Short mmCIF file of C-alpha atoms and ligand atoms in Angstrom, two decimals:
data_model
loop_
_atom_site.label_atom_id
_atom_site.label_comp_id
_atom_site.label_asym_id
_atom_site.label_seq_id
_atom_site.Cartn_x
_atom_site.Cartn_y
_atom_site.Cartn_z
CA UNK D 186 -26.77 -30.29 -21.70
CA UNK D 187 -26.08 -26.72 -23.45
CA UNK D 188 -22.86 -25.05 -24.19
CA UNK D 189 -22.18 -20.82 -24.64
CA UNK D 190 -19.22 -20.24 -27.63
CA UNK D 191 -17.64 -17.32 -28.28
CA UNK D 192 -19.18 -16.59 -31.85
CA UNK D 193 -17.15 -13.43 -32.77
CA UNK D 194 -14.55 -11.05 -31.39
CA UNK D 195 -16.85 -7.95 -29.95
CA UNK D 196 -15.96 -4.88 -31.65
CA UNK D 197 -15.76 -2.06 -28.80
CA UNK D 198 -19.23 -2.89 -26.79
CA UNK D 199 -20.14 -6.88 -26.62
CA UNK D 200 -23.42 -8.20 -27.40
CA UNK D 201 -25.48 -11.23 -27.37
CA UNK D 202 -24.81 -12.00 -30.90
CA UNK D 203 -21.40 -12.25 -29.91
CA UNK D 204 -22.33 -15.76 -28.27
CA UNK D 205 -23.51 -18.63 -29.92
CA UNK D 206 -26.10 -21.04 -27.76
CA UNK D 207 -25.30 -24.80 -28.92
CA UNK D 208 -27.64 -27.88 -27.66
CA UNK D 209 -26.52 -31.20 -27.55
CA UNK D 210 -28.53 -34.47 -25.68
CA UNK D 211 -26.12 -36.92 -25.99
CA UNK D 212 -25.23 -38.05 -22.35
CA UNK D 213 -21.94 -37.67 -20.95
CA UNK D 214 -20.19 -40.43 -19.79
CA UNK D 215 -17.68 -40.17 -17.82
CA UNK D 216 -14.27 -42.84 -17.32
CA UNK D 217 -12.07 -43.59 -14.51
CA UNK D 218 -10.81 -40.57 -12.59
CA UNK D 219 -13.39 -37.77 -14.15
CA UNK D 220 -16.38 -36.54 -12.59
CA UNK D 221 -19.46 -35.10 -14.10
CA UNK D 222 -20.19 -31.50 -12.96
CA UNK D 223 -23.59 -29.51 -12.97
CA UNK D 224 -22.91 -25.33 -13.04
CA UNK D 225 -24.20 -24.36 -10.02
CA UNK D 226 -23.58 -20.62 -9.99
CA UNK D 227 -21.19 -18.56 -12.70
CA UNK D 228 -18.74 -16.19 -12.34
CA UNK D 229 -19.46 -12.92 -14.89
CA UNK D 230 -16.02 -10.62 -14.68
CA UNK D 231 -14.58 -7.89 -16.97
CA UNK D 232 -11.40 -9.05 -17.60
CA UNK D 233 -13.20 -11.87 -19.57
CA UNK D 234 -13.58 -8.52 -22.12
CA UNK D 235 -9.92 -8.68 -23.23
CA UNK D 236 -9.66 -12.66 -23.34
CA UNK D 237 -11.96 -11.56 -26.05
CA UNK D 238 -9.88 -9.98 -28.17
CA UNK D 239 -7.39 -12.01 -30.10
CA UNK D 240 -4.39 -9.91 -28.31
CA UNK D 241 -1.74 -11.47 -25.94
CA UNK D 242 -2.21 -11.10 -22.54
CA UNK D 243 -1.56 -12.53 -19.16
CA UNK D 244 -3.64 -15.51 -20.15
CA UNK D 245 -4.41 -16.77 -23.97
CA UNK D 246 -7.60 -15.43 -25.72
CA UNK D 247 -10.46 -17.49 -26.16
CA UNK D 248 -11.08 -19.04 -29.24
CA UNK D 249 -13.83 -18.60 -31.76
CA UNK D 250 -16.20 -21.24 -31.60
CA UNK D 251 -14.96 -23.10 -28.43
CA UNK D 252 -16.61 -22.18 -25.30
CA UNK D 253 -16.53 -19.34 -22.91
CA UNK D 254 -14.62 -20.22 -19.68
CA UNK D 255 -15.00 -18.25 -16.33
CA UNK D 256 -14.75 -19.22 -12.23
CA UNK D 257 -17.45 -21.53 -11.79
CA UNK D 258 -18.96 -23.68 -8.97
CA UNK D 259 -19.96 -26.96 -9.78
CA UNK D 260 -21.88 -30.15 -8.14
CA UNK D 261 -20.51 -33.45 -8.39
CA UNK D 262 -23.31 -35.71 -10.04
CA UNK D 263 -21.15 -39.06 -10.04
CA UNK D 264 -17.49 -39.15 -9.81
CA UNK D 265 -15.05 -41.85 -11.16
CA UNK D 266 -12.47 -39.60 -9.29
CA UNK D 267 -10.48 -40.73 -6.00
CA UNK D 268 -10.91 -37.04 -4.34
CA UNK D 269 -14.58 -35.83 -4.89
CA UNK D 270 -17.85 -37.75 -4.23
CA UNK D 271 -21.26 -37.39 -5.57
CA UNK D 272 -22.93 -33.90 -3.94
CA UNK D 273 -19.88 -31.96 -3.57
CA UNK D 274 -19.51 -28.64 -4.69
CA UNK D 275 -16.63 -27.55 -6.52
CA UNK D 276 -14.61 -24.06 -7.36
CA UNK D 277 -12.69 -23.52 -10.71
CA UNK D 278 -12.20 -22.27 -14.19
CA UNK D 279 -14.98 -24.16 -16.17
CA UNK D 280 -16.43 -24.21 -19.44
CA UNK D 281 -19.94 -22.40 -19.54
CA UNK D 282 -22.18 -25.45 -19.89
CA UNK D 283 -24.69 -26.57 -17.89
CA UNK D 284 -23.25 -30.11 -17.06
CA UNK D 285 -19.02 -31.14 -18.28
CA UNK D 286 -17.21 -33.67 -17.62
CA UNK D 287 -13.49 -32.59 -15.45
CA UNK D 288 -10.80 -34.47 -14.41
CA UNK D 289 -10.64 -32.43 -11.37
CA UNK D 290 -7.44 -30.61 -11.88
CA UNK D 291 -7.88 -26.83 -10.68
CA UNK D 292 -10.92 -27.59 -9.22
CA UNK D 293 -11.12 -27.27 -4.95
CA UNK D 294 -13.94 -28.16 -2.97
CA UNK D 295 -15.81 -25.15 -1.41
CA UNK D 296 -18.28 -25.94 1.63
CA UNK D 297 -21.70 -24.77 1.01
CA UNK D 298 -22.21 -24.96 5.49
CA UNK D 299 -18.98 -22.36 5.67
CA UNK D 300 -20.17 -19.90 3.54
CA UNK D 301 -23.06 -19.17 0.86
CA UNK D 302 -21.81 -20.94 -2.53
CA UNK D 303 -21.77 -17.33 -4.77
CA UNK D 304 -19.54 -16.27 -2.00
CA UNK D 305 -16.62 -18.74 -3.79
CA UNK D 306 -16.76 -16.68 -6.70
CA UNK D 307 -16.29 -13.37 -4.65
CA UNK D 308 -15.25 -12.19 -1.36
CA UNK D 309 -13.89 -15.73 -0.34
CA UNK D 310 -12.48 -16.05 -3.90
CA UNK D 311 -10.62 -14.10 -6.81
CA UNK D 312 -12.81 -10.82 -5.37
CA UNK D 313 -11.81 -11.36 -2.40
CA UNK D 314 -8.34 -12.07 -3.25
CA UNK D 315 -7.86 -9.31 -5.59
CA UNK D 316 -9.31 -6.86 -3.19
CA UNK D 317 -7.07 -7.92 -0.06
CA UNK D 318 -3.76 -8.78 -1.69
CA UNK D 319 -3.71 -5.66 -4.07
CA UNK D 320 -4.43 -3.17 -1.28
CA UNK D 321 -2.14 -4.79 1.31
CA UNK D 322 0.53 -5.99 -1.50
CA UNK D 323 1.12 -2.47 -3.78
CA UNK D 324 -1.03 0.00 -1.68
CA UNK D 325 0.71 -0.78 1.39
CA UNK D 326 -1.75 0.98 3.71
CA UNK D 327 -0.48 2.84 7.03
CA UNK D 328 -3.59 3.49 9.60
CA UNK D 329 -5.03 6.97 9.36
CA UNK D 330 -3.98 7.29 5.28
CA UNK D 331 -6.12 8.24 2.68
CA UNK D 332 -7.47 5.28 -0.07
CA UNK D 333 -9.31 6.43 -3.02
CA UNK D 334 -10.83 3.25 -4.82
CA UNK D 335 -13.02 3.56 -8.07
CA UNK D 336 -15.32 0.68 -9.07
CA UNK D 337 -16.20 1.45 -5.86
CA UNK D 338 -19.39 -0.36 -5.37
CA UNK D 339 -18.53 -3.16 -7.78
CA UNK D 340 -17.25 -6.87 -5.98
CA UNK D 341 -13.59 -5.72 -5.92
CA UNK D 342 -13.50 -2.34 -5.17
CA UNK D 343 -16.52 -2.91 -2.53
CA UNK D 344 -14.18 -5.10 -0.47
CA UNK D 345 -10.91 -2.51 -1.10
CA UNK D 346 -13.05 0.25 0.84
CA UNK D 347 -14.51 -1.92 3.87
CA UNK D 348 -10.91 -3.43 4.20
CA UNK D 349 -9.74 -0.07 4.29
CA UNK D 350 -11.77 1.21 6.92
CA UNK D 351 -10.77 -2.16 8.86
CA UNK D 352 -6.96 -0.98 8.30
CA UNK D 353 -8.49 2.84 9.22
CA UNK D 354 -7.64 4.19 6.53
CA UNK D 355 -9.99 7.29 5.45
CA UNK D 356 -11.81 5.86 2.51
CA UNK D 357 -13.52 7.82 -0.63
CA UNK D 358 -15.24 5.16 -3.28
CA UNK D 359 -16.14 6.80 -6.76
CA UNK D 360 -19.18 5.02 -8.37
CA UNK D 361 -21.43 5.78 -11.35
CA UNK D 362 -24.63 6.35 -9.22
CA UNK D 363 -26.11 8.54 -6.79
CA UNK D 364 -27.78 5.14 -5.02
CA UNK D 365 -24.03 3.54 -5.67
CA UNK D 366 -22.82 6.07 -3.59
CA UNK D 367 -25.27 5.94 -0.79
CA UNK D 368 -24.82 2.01 -0.55
CA UNK D 369 -21.06 2.67 0.14
CA UNK D 370 -21.75 4.80 2.86
CA UNK D 371 -24.16 3.04 4.17
CA UNK D 372 -23.44 -0.43 3.75
CA UNK D 373 -20.18 -0.64 3.48
CA UNK D 374 -18.72 2.17 5.84
CA UNK D 375 -16.82 4.50 3.63
CA UNK D 376 -16.28 8.12 4.33
CA UNK D 377 -17.33 9.32 1.62
CA UNK D 378 -18.64 8.68 -2.27
CA UNK D 379 -18.39 10.74 -5.51
CA UNK D 380 -20.89 9.70 -8.54
CA UNK D 381 -18.62 10.32 -11.75
CA UNK D 382 -21.55 10.77 -14.01
CA UNK D 383 -23.14 13.49 -11.99
CA UNK D 384 -19.64 15.14 -11.17
CA UNK D 385 -18.76 18.03 -13.33
CA UNK D 386 -15.29 18.65 -11.95
CA UNK D 387 -13.91 15.27 -10.37
CA UNK D 388 -10.91 16.59 -10.05
CA UNK D 389 -11.84 19.10 -7.21
CA UNK D 390 -14.48 16.76 -5.69
CA UNK D 391 -11.51 14.41 -5.00
CA UNK D 392 -9.35 17.00 -3.66
CA UNK D 393 -12.76 18.24 -1.50
CA UNK D 394 -13.21 14.29 -0.44
CA UNK D 395 -9.72 13.64 0.73
CA UNK D 396 -8.24 17.37 2.28
CA UNK D 397 -5.35 15.95 3.43
CA UNK D 398 -4.30 14.66 -0.20
CA UNK D 399 -4.65 10.55 -1.74
CA UNK D 400 -2.20 7.99 -0.31
CA UNK D 401 -3.51 5.34 -2.03
CA UNK D 402 -5.58 4.45 -5.28
CA UNK D 403 -7.13 1.57 -6.17
CA UNK D 404 -7.67 1.84 -9.71
CA UNK D 405 -10.64 -0.59 -11.18
CA UNK D 406 -11.73 1.59 -14.18
CA UNK D 407 -8.58 3.23 -15.46
CA UNK D 408 -9.18 6.90 -17.96
CA UNK D 409 -10.60 9.93 -16.83
CA UNK D 410 -11.31 9.07 -13.20
CA UNK D 411 -7.74 7.99 -12.71
CA UNK D 412 -6.62 10.89 -14.00
CA UNK D 413 -8.56 13.12 -11.72
CA UNK D 414 -7.15 11.52 -8.91
CA UNK D 415 -3.21 12.43 -10.45
CA UNK D 416 -4.19 15.44 -9.88
CA UNK D 417 -4.42 14.94 -5.65
CA UNK D 418 -2.07 12.25 -4.66
CA UNK D 419 0.69 13.18 -1.91
CA UNK D 420 4.26 12.21 -1.73
CA UNK D 421 4.84 8.76 -1.98
CA UNK D 422 1.45 7.93 -3.04
CA UNK D 423 0.85 3.95 -4.40
CA UNK D 424 -1.37 3.56 -7.27
CA UNK D 425 -2.83 -0.16 -7.64
CA UNK D 426 -3.60 -0.67 -11.17
CA UNK D 427 -6.03 -3.47 -11.37
CA UNK D 428 -7.91 -2.72 -14.09
CA UNK D 429 -9.32 -0.31 -16.61
CA UNK D 430 -12.92 -1.23 -17.60
CA UNK D 431 -13.94 2.57 -18.78
CA UNK D 432 -11.05 1.22 -21.95
CA UNK D 433 -12.39 -2.51 -22.07
CA UNK D 434 -13.97 -1.81 -25.14
CA UNK D 435 -12.15 1.20 -26.59
CA UNK D 436 -11.17 0.58 -30.61
CA UNK D 437 -8.91 3.57 -30.36
CA UNK D 438 -6.21 4.44 -28.09
CA UNK D 439 -7.54 6.71 -25.40
CA UNK D 440 -6.85 10.50 -24.33
CA UNK D 441 -4.76 10.28 -20.77
CA UNK D 442 -2.82 12.94 -18.88
CA UNK D 443 0.91 12.11 -18.55
CA UNK D 444 1.87 10.62 -15.41
CA UNK D 445 5.03 10.82 -15.17
CA UNK D 446 5.25 14.14 -14.16
CA UNK D 447 2.93 13.43 -11.45
CA UNK D 448 4.94 10.22 -10.40
CA UNK D 449 8.22 12.10 -10.33
CA UNK D 450 7.03 15.46 -8.48
CA UNK D 451 5.42 13.32 -5.92
CA UNK D 452 8.37 10.06 -5.59
CA UNK D 453 4.78 8.02 -6.35
CA UNK D 454 4.43 4.22 -7.55
CA UNK D 455 2.34 2.95 -10.35
CA UNK D 456 2.01 -0.53 -10.18
CA UNK D 457 -0.30 -3.16 -12.14
CA UNK D 458 -1.79 -6.19 -10.35
CA UNK D 459 -2.63 -9.28 -11.72
CA UNK D 460 -4.00 -11.96 -8.85
CA UNK D 461 -2.56 -15.02 -10.33
CA UNK D 462 1.21 -13.58 -9.37
CA UNK D 463 0.05 -13.96 -5.64
CA UNK D 464 -1.20 -17.64 -5.76
CA UNK D 465 1.56 -18.70 -2.64
CA UNK D 466 -0.28 -15.55 -0.50
CA UNK D 467 -3.95 -16.73 -1.09
CA UNK D 468 -4.49 -19.39 1.75
CA UNK D 469 -2.92 -16.51 4.35
CA UNK D 470 -5.54 -13.92 1.94
CA UNK D 471 -8.62 -16.37 2.16
CA UNK D 472 -7.90 -16.83 6.01
CA UNK D 473 -7.92 -13.34 7.15
CA UNK D 474 -11.01 -12.64 4.67
CA UNK D 475 -12.95 -15.50 6.52
CA UNK D 476 -11.89 -14.28 9.75
CA UNK D 477 -13.17 -10.76 9.31
CA UNK D 478 -16.62 -12.42 7.51
CA UNK D 479 -16.81 -14.48 10.78
CA UNK D 480 -16.15 -11.19 13.20
CA UNK D 481 -19.13 -9.31 11.22
CA UNK D 482 -16.50 -6.76 9.78
CA UNK D 483 -16.80 -7.53 6.21
CA UNK D 484 -20.41 -7.73 4.28
CA UNK D 485 -19.90 -10.28 1.33
CA UNK D 486 -22.85 -8.22 -1.53
CA UNK D 487 -23.70 -9.47 -4.37
CA UNK D 488 -26.19 -8.95 -7.96
CA UNK D 489 -27.84 -12.41 -8.27
CA UNK D 490 -29.15 -12.84 -12.69
CA UNK D 491 -30.93 -16.03 -12.57
CA UNK D 492 -31.00 -18.67 -15.51
CA UNK D 493 -27.56 -20.44 -17.49
CA UNK D 494 -29.14 -18.20 -20.97
CA UNK D 495 -28.91 -15.17 -19.29
CA UNK D 496 -24.86 -15.68 -18.72
CA UNK D 497 -23.80 -13.56 -21.65
CA UNK D 498 -25.99 -10.14 -20.90
CA UNK D 499 -25.31 -10.58 -17.25
CA UNK D 500 -21.47 -10.28 -18.67
CA UNK D 501 -22.54 -7.39 -20.97
CA UNK D 502 -24.48 -5.89 -17.97
CA UNK D 503 -21.27 -5.29 -16.15
CA UNK D 504 -20.19 -2.14 -18.89
CA UNK D 505 -23.19 -0.60 -17.60
CA UNK D 506 -23.10 -0.99 -13.68
CA UNK D 507 -26.56 -2.93 -13.59
CA UNK D 508 -24.15 -4.64 -10.63
CA UNK D 509 -23.64 -3.84 -7.02
CA UNK D 510 -21.44 -6.05 -5.66
CA UNK D 511 -20.07 -9.40 -7.12
CA UNK D 512 -22.02 -10.40 -10.48
CA UNK D 513 -23.03 -13.93 -10.17
CA UNK D 514 -25.30 -15.90 -12.28
CA UNK D 515 -27.35 -18.68 -10.86
CA UNK D 516 -28.27 -21.43 -12.93
P1 NDP V 1443 -17.27 -4.96 -11.01
O1 NDP V 1443 -18.01 -5.92 -10.04
O2 NDP V 1443 -16.43 -3.17 -10.14
O3 NDP V 1443 -18.39 -4.35 -12.14
C1 NDP V 1443 -17.79 -3.59 -13.10
C2 NDP V 1443 -18.08 -2.25 -12.44
O4 NDP V 1443 -16.89 -1.02 -13.20
C3 NDP V 1443 -19.69 -1.55 -12.83
O5 NDP V 1443 -20.21 -2.36 -12.08
C4 NDP V 1443 -19.22 -0.30 -13.21
O6 NDP V 1443 -19.63 0.38 -11.97
C5 NDP V 1443 -18.27 -0.19 -13.30
N1 NDP V 1443 -17.99 0.60 -14.76
C6 NDP V 1443 -17.95 0.01 -15.91
N2 NDP V 1443 -18.13 0.93 -17.23
C7 NDP V 1443 -17.08 2.01 -16.31
C8 NDP V 1443 -16.58 3.02 -16.61
N3 NDP V 1443 -17.00 3.51 -18.04
N4 NDP V 1443 -15.97 3.72 -15.68
C9 NDP V 1443 -16.52 3.85 -14.95
N5 NDP V 1443 -16.63 2.83 -13.93
C10 NDP V 1443 -17.34 1.75 -15.03
O7 NDP V 1443 -15.74 -5.23 -11.44
P2 NDP V 1443 -14.40 -6.58 -10.73
O8 NDP V 1443 -15.04 -6.00 -9.54
O9 NDP V 1443 -14.99 -7.97 -10.98
O10 NDP V 1443 -13.42 -5.81 -11.38
C11 NDP V 1443 -13.09 -4.63 -10.90
C12 NDP V 1443 -11.98 -4.05 -11.91
O11 NDP V 1443 -10.80 -4.93 -11.18
C13 NDP V 1443 -11.90 -4.56 -12.93
O12 NDP V 1443 -11.21 -3.25 -13.92
C14 NDP V 1443 -11.64 -5.50 -13.50
O13 NDP V 1443 -10.98 -6.58 -14.78
C15 NDP V 1443 -10.76 -5.82 -12.92
N6 NDP V 1443 -9.61 -6.96 -11.87
C16 NDP V 1443 -8.47 -7.39 -12.42
C17 NDP V 1443 -7.91 -8.36 -11.58
C18 NDP V 1443 -6.18 -8.47 -11.63
O14 NDP V 1443 -5.98 -9.69 -11.06
N7 NDP V 1443 -5.74 -7.18 -11.86
C19 NDP V 1443 -8.68 -9.51 -10.52
C20 NDP V 1443 -10.05 -8.81 -10.79
C21 NDP V 1443 -11.03 -8.12 -11.38
P3 NDP V 1443 -20.38 2.16 -11.86
O15 NDP V 1443 -22.16 2.15 -12.23
O16 NDP V 1443 -19.99 2.48 -10.89
O17 NDP V 1443 -20.28 2.60 -13.20
#
């Protein structure tokens, strides 16, 4: 049995040496009410970076020398639990371990017949929920409006853009390579794409791609990309502030334009979004996402890295944009 611990709190960009691998050969014995789980798929997510700092946030930080945890799909390989049987697959917040004991608390049974197991970490998991609920609850889209999405070829962004198209919006995606920009249009149906790494004047590029101005901005990255969007907003625009990956590794406070004049001038709304505040809406959102998937209106996209030992590197690779769609590790 292998476990990955957080060894150091990363300073700036994380590195593999911030994690420690521990091996233990003693067999795991379950008691009544418990399950023995074998990890099948591990979700690596940008928000885990924040939990590696010793700062207060919406969830507590990881503890040093303790296992890192994230959303995982695991197989039940022994059960003394009333609800779950051998061979069931369960999804939930679990430790980065090849095998572990659980009392089943917080886990949900997933069905590999209905959808691929990894999709419960992506489009049918927190990724899909974040995209759908962030866009509909804060973005409040109206047909014909213009939506700009940053981190557009990533897990959340690629789903936001597709939902935007389903809801009748003009959708512009911002991503980090020409290959990703092409993918936005060819695979996810975006109307326009902008490569922020090769575009000198993002403000002008957004103005060109959104000739009627920006009504909704789904922000996954923060920093200068989001500043450039501010210059192009319409009256009553809505900013869904979902994430800020461009500043997660910063060791100093970033320099940003002052948002207030833009918000006042345009009577615009800027609101932070945390998926865990919308749990009551998960069933309704999952029903809609599943229906769109079944109708072929949504495409599930992922980058699959193989091997337990590659979990930390897969996480770090998110900061280099190595993923298209949801980054998952198959064990
Ligand atoms: P992604 O799949 O989008 O992966 C991260 C992507 O971010 C990379 O592929 C990369 O794409 C891009 N990126 C990396 N560094 C930078 C940078 N410096 N500037 C601009 N883009 C960068 O991750 P998720 O979809 O899982 O998450 C997207 C965002 O949503 C994150 O900020 C995350 O924290 C947030 N989130 C928030 C939730 C909430 O409840 N608030 C829930 C889930 C996610 P590229 O090649 O285009 O640079």
